[in-house]
Short mmCIF file of C-alpha atoms and ligand atoms in Angstrom, two decimals:
data_model
loop_
_atom_site.label_atom_id
_atom_site.label_comp_id
_atom_site.label_asym_id
_atom_site.label_seq_id
_atom_site.Cartn_x
_atom_site.Cartn_y
_atom_site.Cartn_z
CA MET J 1 32.75 -3.07 23.30
CA SER J 2 30.36 -0.44 22.13
CA ASN J 3 27.32 0.26 24.19
CA ASN J 4 25.11 0.99 21.21
CA VAL J 5 21.58 -0.34 21.15
CA LEU J 6 20.96 1.04 17.69
CA THR J 7 23.30 1.92 14.83
CA PHE J 8 22.62 3.14 11.30
CA ASP J 9 25.69 2.85 9.13
CA GLU J 10 25.28 4.85 5.92
CA VAL J 11 21.69 3.78 5.46
CA SER J 12 19.88 4.76 2.25
CA PHE J 13 16.24 4.14 1.55
CA SER J 14 13.50 5.00 -0.92
CA TYR J 15 9.97 3.66 -1.18
CA LYS J 16 9.51 1.67 -4.35
CA GLY J 17 7.23 3.59 -6.68
CA LYS J 18 5.20 2.16 -9.49
CA LYS J 19 7.12 1.45 -12.69
CA LYS J 20 8.42 4.56 -14.45
CA GLU J 21 7.43 6.69 -11.48
CA LYS J 22 10.25 8.77 -10.11
CA VAL J 23 11.61 7.26 -6.89
CA THR J 24 12.27 9.86 -4.22
CA PRO J 25 15.07 8.99 -1.84
CA ILE J 26 14.06 9.44 1.81
CA LEU J 27 17.36 8.52 3.50
CA ASP J 28 20.76 9.05 1.91
CA GLN J 29 23.71 7.47 3.70
CA LEU J 30 22.37 8.34 7.11
CA SER J 31 24.56 7.29 10.04
CA LEU J 32 23.52 7.54 13.67
CA SER J 33 23.82 5.67 16.93
CA VAL J 34 21.88 5.48 20.17
CA GLN J 35 23.44 4.13 23.35
CA SER J 36 21.92 1.86 25.91
CA GLY J 37 19.74 3.77 28.34
CA GLU J 38 19.66 6.95 26.29
CA PHE J 39 16.61 9.08 25.51
CA VAL J 40 16.91 10.56 22.02
CA SER J 41 14.32 12.67 20.19
CA LEU J 42 14.01 13.19 16.46
CA LEU J 43 12.80 16.61 15.30
CA GLY J 44 12.27 17.58 11.70
CA PRO J 45 9.75 18.82 9.14
CA SER J 46 6.62 16.89 8.29
CA GLY J 47 7.19 14.39 5.51
CA SER J 48 10.96 14.35 5.96
CA GLY J 49 11.15 10.66 6.86
CA LYS J 50 11.13 10.37 10.66
CA SER J 51 8.46 7.66 10.77
CA THR J 52 10.30 5.92 7.94
CA ILE J 53 13.36 5.67 10.20
CA PHE J 54 11.17 3.76 12.68
CA ARG J 55 9.81 1.47 9.96
CA LEU J 56 13.41 0.64 9.06
CA ILE J 57 14.39 -0.03 12.69
CA THR J 58 11.44 -2.35 13.25
CA GLY J 59 12.16 -4.29 10.07
CA LEU J 60 8.91 -3.29 8.35
CA GLU J 61 11.21 -1.88 5.64
CA GLN J 62 14.75 -2.81 4.65
CA PRO J 63 17.46 -0.33 3.62
CA THR J 64 18.36 -0.14 -0.05
CA LYS J 65 21.97 0.37 1.08
CA GLY J 66 23.82 0.39 4.38
CA LEU J 67 23.50 -1.51 7.63
CA ILE J 68 21.24 -1.34 10.65
CA SER J 69 22.42 -2.95 13.89
CA LEU J 70 20.29 -3.67 16.93
CA TYR J 71 21.77 -4.53 20.32
CA GLY J 72 25.26 -4.61 18.80
CA GLU J 73 24.45 -7.10 16.09
CA GLU J 74 23.82 -6.56 12.45
CA GLU J 75 20.30 -7.79 12.20
CA MET J 76 18.12 -8.43 9.18
CA LYS J 77 15.28 -9.97 11.16
CA ARG J 78 14.31 -7.05 13.29
CA LEU J 79 10.57 -7.69 13.58
CA GLY J 80 9.43 -8.15 17.18
CA LYS J 81 12.76 -7.04 18.68
CA VAL J 82 11.72 -3.55 19.73
CA GLY J 83 8.68 -1.95 21.35
CA TYR J 84 7.02 0.19 18.70
CA MET J 85 4.25 2.72 18.99
CA PRO J 86 3.34 3.80 15.45
CA GLN J 87 2.07 7.27 14.61
CA GLN J 88 -1.36 5.87 13.78
CA ASP J 89 -2.43 3.46 16.44
CA MET J 90 -2.96 0.02 15.03
CA LEU J 91 -5.46 -1.26 17.52
CA LEU J 92 -7.43 -4.25 16.36
CA ASP J 93 -11.08 -3.27 16.18
CA TRP J 94 -12.34 -6.75 16.95
CA ARG J 95 -10.35 -7.14 20.16
CA ASN J 96 -11.25 -5.47 23.42
CA ILE J 97 -8.75 -3.19 25.18
CA LEU J 98 -7.35 -5.90 27.41
CA ASP J 99 -6.77 -8.20 24.45
CA ASN J 100 -5.23 -5.41 22.39
CA ALA J 101 -2.83 -4.56 25.20
CA PHE J 102 -2.02 -8.21 25.64
CA LEU J 103 -1.00 -8.75 22.01
CA PRO J 104 2.82 -8.47 22.33
CA LEU J 105 2.82 -10.91 25.25
CA GLU J 106 0.68 -13.30 23.26
CA ILE J 107 3.10 -13.10 20.33
CA ASN J 108 5.92 -13.93 22.73
CA GLY J 109 4.09 -17.05 23.87
CA PHE J 110 2.55 -16.00 27.16
CA THR J 111 -0.93 -17.17 27.99
CA LYS J 112 -3.42 -14.66 29.22
CA LYS J 113 -3.61 -16.38 32.60
CA ASP J 114 0.12 -15.73 33.11
CA ARG J 115 0.05 -12.01 32.66
CA LYS J 116 -3.52 -10.83 33.00
CA GLU J 117 -2.86 -9.27 36.41
CA GLN J 118 0.16 -7.37 35.08
CA VAL J 119 -1.75 -6.00 32.12
CA LEU J 120 -4.77 -5.06 34.24
CA GLN J 121 -2.54 -3.17 36.63
CA LEU J 122 -0.88 -1.30 33.77
CA LEU J 123 -4.27 -0.42 32.30
CA GLU J 124 -5.15 1.10 35.64
CA GLU J 125 -1.89 3.06 35.75
CA PHE J 126 -2.64 4.37 32.27
CA GLY J 127 -6.04 5.64 33.36
CA LEU J 128 -7.91 2.97 31.45
CA LYS J 129 -9.53 1.21 34.37
CA GLY J 130 -13.12 0.39 33.61
CA HIS J 131 -12.41 0.17 29.88
CA GLU J 132 -10.73 -3.23 29.84
CA TYR J 133 -13.62 -4.82 28.00
CA ASP J 134 -14.49 -1.89 25.74
CA TYR J 135 -13.61 -2.00 22.06
CA PRO J 136 -11.31 0.58 20.41
CA HIS J 137 -14.18 2.47 18.71
CA GLN J 138 -15.61 3.20 22.16
CA LEU J 139 -12.51 5.13 23.28
CA SER J 140 -11.41 8.73 22.79
CA GLY J 141 -8.34 9.53 20.67
CA GLY J 142 -6.20 10.09 23.76
CA MET J 143 -7.32 6.82 25.31
CA ARG J 144 -6.51 4.90 22.15
CA GLN J 145 -3.06 6.47 22.21
CA ARG J 146 -2.54 5.27 25.75
CA VAL J 147 -3.52 1.71 24.85
CA SER J 148 -1.14 1.81 21.93
CA PHE J 149 1.61 3.16 24.19
CA LEU J 150 1.00 0.46 26.75
CA ARG J 151 1.22 -2.16 24.07
CA ALA J 152 4.59 -0.77 22.94
CA MET J 153 5.84 -0.93 26.53
CA LEU J 154 4.93 -4.60 26.68
CA GLY J 155 6.73 -5.30 23.39
CA GLY J 156 10.02 -7.12 23.43
CA GLY J 157 13.48 -5.72 23.86
CA ASN J 158 15.10 -2.81 25.56
CA LEU J 159 14.50 -0.33 22.74
CA LEU J 160 11.26 1.62 22.66
CA LEU J 161 10.27 3.61 19.56
CA LEU J 162 7.56 6.20 20.16
CA ASP J 163 6.17 8.07 17.17
CA GLU J 164 4.46 11.25 18.41
CA PRO J 165 2.88 9.32 21.27
CA PHE J 166 1.25 12.30 22.96
CA SER J 167 -0.01 14.25 19.97
CA ALA J 168 -3.68 13.50 20.64
CA LEU J 169 -3.58 14.50 24.29
CA ASP J 170 -4.71 17.75 25.83
CA ALA J 171 -1.90 19.97 27.19
CA VAL J 172 -2.30 19.02 30.84
CA THR J 173 -2.55 15.28 30.30
CA ARG J 174 0.40 15.57 27.95
CA LEU J 175 2.59 17.08 30.66
CA SER J 176 1.70 14.40 33.15
CA MET J 177 2.33 11.67 30.55
CA GLN J 178 5.77 13.18 29.87
CA GLU J 179 6.63 13.00 33.57
CA TRP J 180 5.21 9.52 33.75
CA LEU J 181 7.29 8.44 30.74
CA LEU J 182 10.50 9.71 32.31
CA ASP J 183 9.64 7.78 35.47
CA GLN J 184 9.07 4.58 33.52
CA TRP J 185 12.20 5.10 31.44
CA GLU J 186 14.31 5.40 34.58
CA LYS J 187 12.60 2.53 36.38
CA LEU J 188 12.65 0.08 33.47
CA GLU J 189 16.05 1.18 32.13
CA LYS J 190 14.73 1.35 28.60
CA THR J 191 16.35 3.07 25.65
CA VAL J 192 13.91 5.44 23.98
CA VAL J 193 13.82 7.02 20.53
CA PHE J 194 11.01 9.54 20.40
CA ILE J 195 9.54 11.49 17.49
CA THR J 196 7.87 14.80 18.20
CA HIS J 197 7.11 18.18 16.65
CA ASP J 198 7.10 19.80 20.06
CA VAL J 199 10.42 21.46 20.92
CA ASP J 200 9.63 21.77 24.65
CA GLU J 201 8.71 18.11 24.82
CA ALA J 202 11.96 17.10 23.08
CA LEU J 203 14.07 19.23 25.43
CA PHE J 204 12.30 18.14 28.59
CA LEU J 205 12.60 14.44 27.83
CA SER J 206 15.84 13.92 25.93
CA ASP J 207 19.52 13.46 26.52
CA ARG J 208 20.09 14.33 22.87
CA VAL J 209 17.92 15.84 20.15
CA PHE J 210 18.61 15.08 16.50
CA LEU J 211 17.40 17.93 14.31
CA PHE J 212 16.88 16.92 10.70
CA SER J 213 16.67 19.56 8.06
CA GLN J 214 17.82 18.23 4.71
CA SER J 215 15.83 16.06 2.40
CA PRO J 216 16.72 13.26 1.84
CA LEU J 217 17.81 12.74 5.44
CA SER J 218 21.56 12.40 5.54
CA THR J 219 23.04 14.57 8.24
CA PHE J 220 21.49 16.17 11.27
CA LYS J 221 22.34 18.61 13.98
CA GLU J 222 22.80 17.07 17.38
CA ILE J 223 21.86 18.97 20.53
CA GLN J 224 22.91 17.73 23.96
CA VAL J 225 20.36 18.84 26.54
CA PRO J 226 22.31 20.30 29.45
CA LEU J 227 19.84 19.45 32.20
CA PRO J 228 20.53 17.13 35.14
CA ARG J 229 18.08 14.38 36.03
CA PRO J 230 15.59 13.99 37.55
CA ARG J 231 14.08 16.93 35.72
CA LYS J 232 11.29 19.27 36.57
CA LEU J 233 9.21 21.19 34.07
CA GLU J 234 10.50 24.46 35.51
CA ASP J 235 14.00 23.49 34.33
CA LEU J 236 12.88 24.49 30.84
CA LEU J 237 12.66 28.09 32.01
CA SER J 238 16.40 28.48 32.57
CA PRO J 239 18.12 31.06 30.30
CA GLU J 240 20.41 28.36 28.87
CA LEU J 241 17.43 26.28 27.76
CA ALA J 242 15.62 29.32 26.41
CA THR J 243 18.60 30.00 24.12
CA ILE J 244 18.68 26.42 22.87
CA LYS J 245 14.94 26.46 22.33
CA SER J 246 14.98 29.64 20.29
CA GLU J 247 17.79 28.26 18.12
CA LEU J 248 15.83 25.07 17.50
CA LEU J 249 12.69 27.00 16.65
CA ARG J 250 14.60 29.24 14.30
CA GLU J 251 16.07 26.29 12.44
CA LEU J 252 12.72 24.53 12.24
CA ARG J 253 11.03 27.67 11.00
CA GLN J 254 13.59 28.12 8.24
CA GLN J 255 12.63 24.73 6.88
CA VAL J 256 8.97 25.49 6.61
CA LYS J 257 8.48 27.49 3.46
CA LEU J 258 5.05 29.05 3.48
N1 ATP V 301 4.34 3.38 2.54
C1 ATP V 301 4.79 4.43 1.81
N2 ATP V 301 4.91 4.34 0.46
C2 ATP V 301 5.38 5.36 -0.28
N3 ATP V 301 5.75 6.54 0.25
C3 ATP V 301 5.65 6.70 1.57
C4 ATP V 301 5.16 5.65 2.43
N4 ATP V 301 5.18 6.11 3.71
C5 ATP V 301 5.66 7.37 3.66
N5 ATP V 301 5.93 7.74 2.37
C6 ATP V 301 6.51 9.03 1.94
O1 ATP V 301 7.80 9.15 2.53
C7 ATP V 301 8.03 10.47 3.01
C8 ATP V 301 8.41 10.44 4.48
O2 ATP V 301 7.29 10.01 5.23
P1 ATP V 301 7.34 9.84 6.80
O3 ATP V 301 6.02 9.32 7.22
O4 ATP V 301 8.54 9.07 7.18
O5 ATP V 301 7.54 11.38 7.27
P2 ATP V 301 7.55 12.01 8.75
O6 ATP V 301 8.83 12.77 8.89
O7 ATP V 301 7.25 10.98 9.75
O8 ATP V 301 6.36 13.08 8.66
P3 ATP V 301 5.30 13.56 9.80
O9 ATP V 301 6.08 14.49 10.69
O10 ATP V 301 4.27 14.29 9.04
O11 ATP V 301 4.79 12.36 10.49
C9 ATP V 301 6.76 11.26 2.68
O12 ATP V 301 6.99 11.98 1.51
C10 ATP V 301 5.71 10.21 2.47
O13 ATP V 301 4.79 10.64 1.50
MG1 MG V 302 5.67 10.63 10.98
#
């Protein structure tokens, strides 16, 4: 039996435009698979369709052609089956931080009494202690990102989709969040698909990096990261990694036509 948590089998997709408007394909027969317990990053130019891949996985969009399987089953009803942190946080302005974080548990039928302690403890771990009863507009960008991240962690299923989760963080906090994420990933045995524009971040975190370059997305270059785990940030300084990094940067730079 295959160990795949996620499979795209020749998936095509375009957003429906208004009548007569030209429809631009975003995905064209894209096939990929992610195995249980893997950490995979998606790298590619802005506007190429990375976030769209996540919207397809979560079931917010459906492919125009091809099949998406989750947890080994072809699955049309994918909503609520994965933990999803969207690129723009979707915190509910009228709910305080505790209630925002609690949302996925509530959807899955837990009462607040059941899990309040768990959520409060996580909020503390995420550096949000003291803000439990604040509202989203009272938080900084980085804090909102952490609430959104926490909410994705509490979402159902083994698969966690993180869309540029650390982009609003300062460099130092970002590094500690990366280490923290690897810790959580190992402890909770999650499967992670991670979108980033940061090559170092992708290499430090991932087992494999998928580098997209064509538009529409149809094939990609796959890079296996040859680092043992657990990893340290200094591992990125090895000559082998430096070579891989410069290749990735070169390919990415070729795609950006200024
Ligand atoms: N809801 C939508 N309706 C119509 N077109 C959309 C919609 N969302 C995205 N697009 C278009 O689809 C393309 C891919 O967008 P997507 O957000 O997936 O890119 P991305 O690779 O995540 O980019 P970035 O790195 O900037 O986040 C873009 O051209 C975008 O304009
Ligand atoms: Mg995006």
